């Protein structure tokens, strides 16, 4: 039955206990009990929430000077973290925290209901105050404690930023008690923000999360120091244990849980759809005369606003070095196994890096200005290669590819890829000697030929990235050149081309890659030219692709009969790098969260043309050459398994097959003609026409069978004046759109849901944003 709110003895027992941990609270307050109270005595649940918030507000007011007060604050914090998900899962309760509690006026004693704050606001403001509470979550600056306890309302929290870095030079003495307290408060914040998990995904970006909106508004007087603290604590973290191997086995690291929590809170506060923002461009530049001293009216979300306005080189350097250090951490693991602590929050870091590049164009240009971008690229390629066979890591594959797509829209990225690749990160790919461009192509080839079939929607993106960088690639290795031709061979078989409406796009992308390299980087790319000559029949077959109904049917029959597996193109594929492990599928029973579909490549990108002087201009969408049928590429169903380049044994090779098993669409001669006539084969055909007779003549005259001699000839050859006029370079740049904004939201909350297992904050509650599935 209802208990009076004034019955302090009853309510105090919930938080008076001294030695509890958040795990204890989860064990002592089972889910069934919370739901029972919610249904049967709602007034008690309401009072409990209201009382717990009141205790936090009192703690924030008083500054938590005694151990007892701190214990009460922590216990209320844990209790609310436990209860909130059950408030959110019930639509009738969802508004509860946004209602005002009678008598809880802002004016303290006088019952002034007009003035009352909603419970949610009181809770958020109390938590932010507590995050800068001297001797509780930050170092006190006072020497003596006699009567000079700092008044929590008069302190300038900007002097109490948690870690040196952006906008703050002083690194406070680490204090693990403060770290633990901050972690518990941030856990509560994250739980407040998690209301988003209980609403189904919608493309309507107007429904902003009220908790995040209030927290990131000017109402939060600690917004700036808190944003800075979270960012600095993440970017300054060094998991290696101050350079001493195996250090983490001796000392428990109190910083890591805080860094994880900080990274998660940070990406949630930055969940903002920039494609619909009517505010000025997010990099903080406005049209008109934006004087330096007048801040442009950026987004209302202060965290997004601050992030978009970071501009000092040393701040960018600090952020980039920090993110690169943490992303490379799992790779470093492989030299001295277990010597360094292996971090698990790389997915949160990738989301954070994405937000930085998307909201702060100056940061993006800084990243691409030096070869430091390769310190981000190599870990991403490592994760993509490692996760390619694992159904539970589809989200990781997508975000890695999205980041590379965003970077590939800038010329500098292609130029940086020419740097030789010398770090030997053990990856299960063929051994090669070459540049970072070779590494990228070899990993992409691996994903396409031996990933699982759910990655098929990413193929357009992967090849778009290769197209975007291709005009700048000075010299591809033989291994990479063979991989590109191998993909063309696989994608240009008749049964693949005729079996789904958008499969031919992949051939267009690959031809564009070859054309860009031949037209703009012919000198230095003798390996690729040689590979094209060796596989010339593939291009001739494409040029002579049959278009009559009978041949189309025959091509499709071939697919039904189980096609020939993709052959291994060259013998040197056999050896993988030393120390590498093959990409493994998920353990059966692994939990994963569902994702919304991503937009097609035509929605994800817009075309820009690079002019003579290197500047880009956007092209009108109707000039699109890629979709001659006039219908957008559709997402692929998980119909049939995608191809494989398995081990040598026949049975291990999965088949390259089309994904459209739905069968509503059938190819017609007109349809084939409509795109066959647009295949950009002129440049390659001209190249073959000129070079093949010359190469054959050398082989006959000198009796050569030796590759190196032919390569030497091609190196010194030239096609100046023989090729068609170079086409303008087309770059497909990522463009913000609400489809990807929604994808990021579901992905990010899915990661947070799965990563918070101790305590399992949202486990077994009725989340609506995604489904929890078992592999």
Coordinates of N, CA and C in Angstrom, one line a residue, residues 301-444:
X301 N 22.5 22.6 -29.5 CA 23.2 21.6 -28.7 C 24.6 22.1 -28.5
X302 N 24.9 22.5 -27.2 CA 26.2 23.1 -26.9 C 27.4 22.2 -27.2
X303 N 27.2 20.9 -26.9 CA 28.3 19.9 -27.1 C 28.7 19.9 -28.6
X304 N 27.6 19.9 -29.5 CA 27.9 19.9 -31.0 C 28.6 21.2 -31.3
X305 N 28.1 22.3 -30.7 CA 28.6 23.6 -31.0 C 30.1 23.7 -30.6
X306 N 30.4 23.3 -29.4 CA 31.8 23.3 -28.9 C 32.7 22.5 -29.8
X307 N 32.2 21.3 -30.1 CA 33.0 20.4 -30.9 C 33.3 21.0 -32.3
X308 N 32.3 21.7 -32.9 CA 32.5 22.2 -34.2 C 33.4 23.5 -34.2
X309 N 33.6 24.0 -33.0 CA 34.4 25.3 -33.0 C 35.8 25.1 -32.5
X310 N 36.2 23.8 -32.2 CA 37.6 23.6 -31.8 C 38.5 24.0 -33.1
X311 N 39.5 24.7 -32.9 CA 40.3 25.1 -34.1 C 41.8 25.2 -33.9
X312 N 42.3 25.1 -32.7 CA 43.8 25.3 -32.5 C 44.5 24.0 -33.0
X313 N 45.6 24.2 -33.7 CA 46.3 23.1 -34.2 C 46.7 22.1 -33.1
X314 N 47.1 22.7 -32.0 CA 47.6 21.7 -30.9 C 46.5 20.9 -30.3
X315 N 45.2 21.5 -30.3 CA 44.1 20.7 -29.9 C 43.8 19.6 -30.9
X316 N 43.8 19.9 -32.2 CA 43.6 18.9 -33.2 C 44.6 17.8 -33.0
X317 N 45.9 18.2 -32.8 CA 47.0 17.2 -32.7 C 46.7 16.3 -31.5
X318 N 46.3 16.9 -30.4 CA 46.0 16.1 -29.1 C 44.9 15.1 -29.4
X319 N 43.8 15.5 -30.0 CA 42.7 14.7 -30.3 C 43.1 13.5 -31.2
X320 N 43.7 13.9 -32.3 CA 44.1 12.9 -33.3 C 45.1 11.9 -32.8
X321 N 46.1 12.3 -32.1 CA 47.1 11.4 -31.5 C 46.4 10.5 -30.5
X322 N 45.5 11.0 -29.7 CA 44.8 10.2 -28.7 C 43.9 9.2 -29.3
X323 N 43.1 9.5 -30.3 CA 42.2 8.6 -31.0 C 43.0 7.5 -31.7
X324 N 44.1 8.0 -32.4 CA 44.9 7.0 -33.1 C 45.6 6.0 -32.1
X325 N 46.1 6.5 -31.0 CA 46.8 5.7 -30.0 C 45.8 4.6 -29.5
X326 N 44.5 5.0 -29.2 CA 43.6 4.0 -28.7 C 43.1 3.1 -29.8
X327 N 42.9 3.5 -31.0 CA 42.5 2.6 -32.1 C 43.6 1.6 -32.4
X328 N 44.8 2.0 -32.2 CA 45.9 1.1 -32.6 C 46.2 0.1 -31.4
X329 N 45.6 0.3 -30.3 CA 45.9 -0.5 -29.1 C 45.7 -2.0 -29.4
X330 N 44.5 -2.4 -30.0 CA 44.4 -3.9 -30.2 C 45.4 -4.4 -31.2
X331 N 46.0 -3.6 -32.0 CA 47.0 -4.1 -33.0 C 48.3 -4.3 -32.3
X332 N 48.6 -3.4 -31.4 CA 49.9 -3.5 -30.6 C 49.9 -4.8 -29.8
X333 N 48.7 -5.2 -29.4 CA 48.6 -6.4 -28.6 C 49.4 -7.6 -29.2
X334 N 49.5 -7.6 -30.5 CA 50.0 -8.8 -31.1 C 51.5 -9.0 -31.0
X335 N 52.2 -7.9 -30.7 CA 53.7 -8.1 -30.6 C 54.0 -8.9 -29.3
X336 N 53.6 -8.3 -28.2 CA 53.8 -9.0 -26.9 C 52.5 -9.4 -26.3
X337 N 52.0 -10.6 -26.5 CA 50.6 -10.9 -26.1 C 50.4 -10.6 -24.7
X338 N 49.2 -10.0 -24.4 CA 48.8 -9.6 -23.0 C 49.7 -8.6 -22.3
X339 N 50.7 -8.0 -23.0 CA 51.6 -7.1 -22.3 C 50.9 -5.8 -22.0
X340 N 50.0 -5.4 -22.9 CA 49.3 -4.2 -22.6 C 47.9 -4.4 -22.5
X341 N 47.2 -3.5 -21.8 CA 45.8 -3.7 -21.6 C 45.0 -3.6 -22.9
X342 N 44.2 -4.5 -23.2 CA 43.5 -4.4 -24.5 C 42.1 -3.6 -24.3
X343 N 42.0 -2.5 -24.9 CA 40.8 -1.8 -24.7 C 39.6 -2.4 -25.6
X344 N 38.4 -2.2 -25.2 CA 37.3 -2.8 -25.8 C 36.4 -1.7 -26.5
X345 N 36.7 -0.4 -26.3 CA 35.7 0.6 -26.7 C 36.1 1.2 -28.1
X346 N 36.7 0.4 -29.0 CA 37.0 1.0 -30.3 C 35.8 1.4 -31.1
X347 N 34.6 0.8 -30.9 CA 33.5 1.2 -31.7 C 33.0 2.6 -31.3
X348 N 33.0 2.9 -30.0 CA 32.7 4.2 -29.5 C 33.7 5.2 -30.1
X349 N 35.0 4.9 -30.1 CA 36.0 5.8 -30.6 C 35.7 6.1 -32.1
X350 N 35.3 5.1 -32.9 CA 35.1 5.3 -34.3 C 33.9 6.2 -34.5
X351 N 32.9 6.1 -33.6 CA 31.7 7.0 -33.7 C 32.2 8.4 -33.4
X352 N 33.0 8.5 -32.4 CA 33.5 9.8 -32.0 C 34.3 10.5 -33.1
X353 N 35.2 9.7 -33.7 CA 36.0 10.2 -34.8 C 35.1 10.6 -36.0
X354 N 34.1 9.8 -36.2 CA 33.1 10.2 -37.3 C 32.5 11.6 -37.0
X355 N 32.0 11.7 -35.7 CA 31.4 13.0 -35.3 C 32.3 14.2 -35.5
X356 N 33.6 14.0 -35.1 CA 34.6 15.0 -35.2 C 34.7 15.5 -36.7
X357 N 34.9 14.5 -37.6 CA 35.1 14.8 -39.0 C 33.8 15.4 -39.6
X358 N 32.7 14.9 -39.2 CA 31.4 15.4 -39.8 C 31.0 16.8 -39.3
X359 N 31.3 17.1 -38.0 CA 30.9 18.4 -37.5 C 31.9 19.4 -37.5
X360 N 33.2 19.0 -37.7 CA 34.3 20.0 -37.7 C 35.2 19.8 -38.9
X361 N 34.8 20.6 -40.0 CA 35.6 20.4 -41.2 C 37.0 20.7 -41.1
X362 N 37.3 21.7 -40.2 CA 38.8 22.0 -40.0 C 39.5 20.8 -39.4
X363 N 38.9 20.1 -38.6 CA 39.5 18.9 -38.1 C 39.8 17.9 -39.2
X364 N 38.8 17.7 -40.0 CA 38.9 16.8 -41.2 C 40.1 17.2 -42.0
X365 N 40.3 18.4 -42.3 CA 41.4 18.9 -43.2 C 42.7 18.7 -42.4
X366 N 42.7 18.9 -41.1 CA 43.9 18.7 -40.3 C 44.3 17.2 -40.4
X367 N 43.4 16.3 -40.3 CA 43.7 14.9 -40.3 C 44.3 14.5 -41.6
X368 N 43.9 15.1 -42.7 CA 44.4 14.8 -44.0 C 45.6 15.5 -44.4
X369 N 46.0 16.5 -43.6 CA 47.1 17.4 -43.9 C 48.5 16.6 -43.9
X370 N 48.5 15.6 -43.0 CA 49.8 14.9 -42.8 C 49.5 13.4 -42.9
X371 N 50.6 12.6 -42.9 CA 50.3 11.2 -43.0 C 49.8 10.6 -41.7
X372 N 49.5 11.5 -40.7 CA 48.9 10.9 -39.5 C 47.6 10.2 -39.8
X373 N 46.9 10.6 -40.9 CA 45.6 9.9 -41.2 C 45.8 8.4 -41.4
X374 N 47.1 8.0 -41.7 CA 47.3 6.6 -41.9 C 47.3 5.9 -40.6
X375 N 47.5 6.6 -39.4 CA 47.4 6.0 -38.1 C 46.0 5.7 -37.8
X376 N 45.0 6.3 -38.5 CA 43.6 6.0 -38.3 C 43.2 4.9 -39.3
X377 N 43.8 5.0 -40.5 CA 43.4 4.1 -41.6 C 43.8 2.7 -41.3
X378 N 45.0 2.5 -40.8 CA 45.5 1.1 -40.6 C 44.7 0.3 -39.6
X379 N 44.4 1.0 -38.4 CA 43.5 0.2 -37.5 C 42.1 0.0 -38.1
X380 N 41.6 0.9 -38.9 CA 40.2 0.7 -39.4 C 40.3 -0.5 -40.4
X381 N 41.3 -0.6 -41.2 CA 41.5 -1.7 -42.1 C 41.6 -3.0 -41.3
X382 N 42.4 -2.9 -40.2 CA 42.6 -4.1 -39.4 C 41.2 -4.6 -38.9
X383 N 40.4 -3.7 -38.3 CA 39.0 -4.1 -37.8 C 38.2 -4.6 -38.9
X384 N 38.2 -4.0 -40.1 CA 37.3 -4.5 -41.2 C 37.7 -5.9 -41.6
X385 N 39.0 -6.1 -41.7 CA 39.5 -7.4 -42.1 C 39.2 -8.5 -41.1
X386 N 39.3 -8.1 -39.8 CA 39.1 -9.0 -38.7 C 37.6 -9.4 -38.5
X387 N 36.7 -8.4 -38.8 CA 35.3 -8.6 -38.5 C 34.5 -9.1 -39.7
X388 N 35.2 -9.4 -40.9 CA 34.5 -9.6 -42.1 C 33.7 -10.9 -42.1
X389 N 34.0 -11.9 -41.3 CA 33.3 -13.1 -41.3 C 32.3 -13.2 -40.1
X390 N 32.2 -12.1 -39.3 CA 31.5 -12.2 -38.0 C 30.2 -11.4 -38.1
X391 N 29.1 -12.2 -38.2 CA 27.8 -11.6 -38.3 C 27.4 -10.6 -37.2
X392 N 28.0 -10.8 -36.0 CA 27.7 -9.9 -34.9 C 28.4 -8.5 -35.0
X393 N 29.3 -8.4 -36.0 CA 30.1 -7.2 -36.1 C 29.8 -6.4 -37.4
X394 N 28.6 -6.6 -37.9 CA 28.2 -5.9 -39.2 C 28.3 -4.4 -39.0
X395 N 27.9 -3.9 -37.8 CA 27.9 -2.5 -37.5 C 29.3 -1.9 -37.6
X396 N 30.2 -2.7 -37.0 CA 31.6 -2.2 -37.0 C 32.1 -2.1 -38.5
X397 N 31.7 -3.1 -39.3 CA 32.1 -3.0 -40.7 C 31.6 -1.7 -41.4
X398 N 30.3 -1.4 -41.1 CA 29.7 -0.3 -41.7 C 30.4 1.0 -41.3
X399 N 30.6 1.2 -40.0 CA 31.2 2.5 -39.6 C 32.6 2.7 -40.1
X400 N 33.3 1.6 -40.1 CA 34.7 1.7 -40.7 C 34.6 2.1 -42.2
X401 N 33.7 1.5 -42.9 CA 33.6 1.9 -44.3 C 33.1 3.3 -44.5
X402 N 32.1 3.7 -43.7 CA 31.6 5.1 -43.7 C 32.7 6.1 -43.5
X403 N 33.6 5.8 -42.5 CA 34.7 6.8 -42.2 C 35.6 6.9 -43.4
X404 N 35.9 5.7 -44.0 CA 36.8 5.8 -45.2 C 36.1 6.5 -46.4
X405 N 34.8 6.3 -46.5 CA 34.1 7.0 -47.6 C 34.2 8.5 -47.4
X406 N 34.0 8.9 -46.2 CA 34.1 10.4 -45.8 C 35.5 10.9 -46.2
X407 N 36.5 10.2 -45.7 CA 37.9 10.6 -46.0 C 38.2 10.6 -47.5
X408 N 37.7 9.6 -48.2 CA 38.1 9.5 -49.6 C 37.5 10.6 -50.5
X409 N 36.6 11.4 -50.0 CA 36.0 12.5 -50.7 C 37.0 13.6 -50.9
X410 N 38.1 13.6 -50.1 CA 39.1 14.6 -50.1 C 40.4 14.1 -50.9
X411 N 40.9 15.0 -51.8 CA 42.0 14.6 -52.6 C 43.2 14.1 -51.8
X412 N 43.4 14.8 -50.6 CA 44.6 14.5 -49.8 C 44.7 13.1 -49.4
X413 N 43.5 12.5 -49.2 CA 43.5 11.1 -48.7 C 44.1 10.2 -49.7
X414 N 43.7 10.4 -51.0 CA 44.3 9.5 -52.1 C 45.8 9.8 -52.1
X415 N 46.3 11.0 -52.0 CA 47.7 11.3 -52.1 C 48.4 10.6 -50.9
X416 N 47.9 10.7 -49.7 CA 48.5 10.1 -48.5 C 48.7 8.6 -48.7
X417 N 47.8 7.9 -49.4 CA 47.9 6.5 -49.5 C 49.1 6.0 -50.3
X418 N 49.8 6.9 -50.9 CA 51.1 6.5 -51.6 C 52.2 6.2 -50.7
X419 N 52.0 6.5 -49.4 CA 53.2 6.3 -48.5 C 53.4 4.8 -48.4
X420 N 54.7 4.3 -48.4 CA 54.9 2.9 -48.3 C 54.4 2.3 -47.0
X421 N 53.9 1.1 -47.1 CA 53.4 0.4 -45.9 C 54.5 -0.4 -45.3
X422 N 55.0 0.0 -44.1 CA 56.1 -0.8 -43.6 C 55.7 -1.5 -42.3
X423 N 54.8 -0.9 -41.5 CA 54.5 -1.5 -40.2 C 53.8 -2.8 -40.5
X424 N 54.3 -3.9 -39.9 CA 53.7 -5.1 -40.2 C 52.7 -5.6 -39.2
X425 N 51.5 -5.1 -39.3 CA 50.4 -5.5 -38.4 C 50.0 -6.9 -38.8
X426 N 50.0 -7.9 -38.0 CA 49.6 -9.2 -38.4 C 48.2 -9.2 -38.9
X427 N 48.0 -9.4 -40.2 CA 46.6 -9.4 -40.7 C 46.5 -10.6 -41.6
X428 N 45.4 -11.2 -41.7 CA 45.2 -12.4 -42.5 C 45.0 -12.0 -43.9
X429 N 46.0 -11.5 -44.6 CA 46.0 -11.1 -46.0 C 47.3 -11.6 -46.6
X430 N 47.3 -11.6 -48.0 CA 48.6 -12.0 -48.6 C 49.7 -11.1 -48.3
X431 N 50.9 -11.6 -48.2 CA 52.1 -10.8 -48.0 C 52.3 -10.0 -49.3
X432 N 52.6 -8.7 -49.1 CA 52.9 -7.9 -50.3 C 53.9 -6.8 -49.9
X433 N 54.6 -6.2 -50.9 CA 55.4 -5.1 -50.6 C 54.8 -3.9 -51.4
X434 N 54.5 -2.8 -50.7 CA 53.8 -1.7 -51.4 C 53.4 -0.6 -50.5
X435 N 52.3 0.1 -50.9 CA 51.9 1.3 -50.2 C 50.7 1.0 -49.4
X436 N 50.2 2.1 -48.7 CA 48.9 1.9 -48.0 C 47.7 1.7 -48.9
X437 N 47.9 2.2 -50.2 CA 46.8 2.0 -51.2 C 46.7 0.5 -51.5
X438 N 47.8 -0.2 -51.6 CA 47.8 -1.6 -51.8 C 47.1 -2.4 -50.6
X439 N 47.4 -1.9 -49.4 CA 46.8 -2.5 -48.2 C 45.3 -2.4 -48.3
X440 N 44.9 -1.2 -48.7 CA 43.4 -0.9 -48.7 C 42.7 -1.8 -49.8
X441 N 43.3 -1.9 -50.9 CA 42.7 -2.7 -52.0 C 42.7 -4.2 -51.6
X442 N 43.8 -4.7 -51.0 CA 43.9 -6.1 -50.7 C 42.8 -6.4 -49.6
X443 N 42.7 -5.5 -48.6 CA 41.7 -5.8 -47.5 C 40.3 -5.7 -48.1
X444 N 40.0 -4.7 -49.0 CA 38.7 -4.6 -49.6 C 38.4 -5.9 -50.4

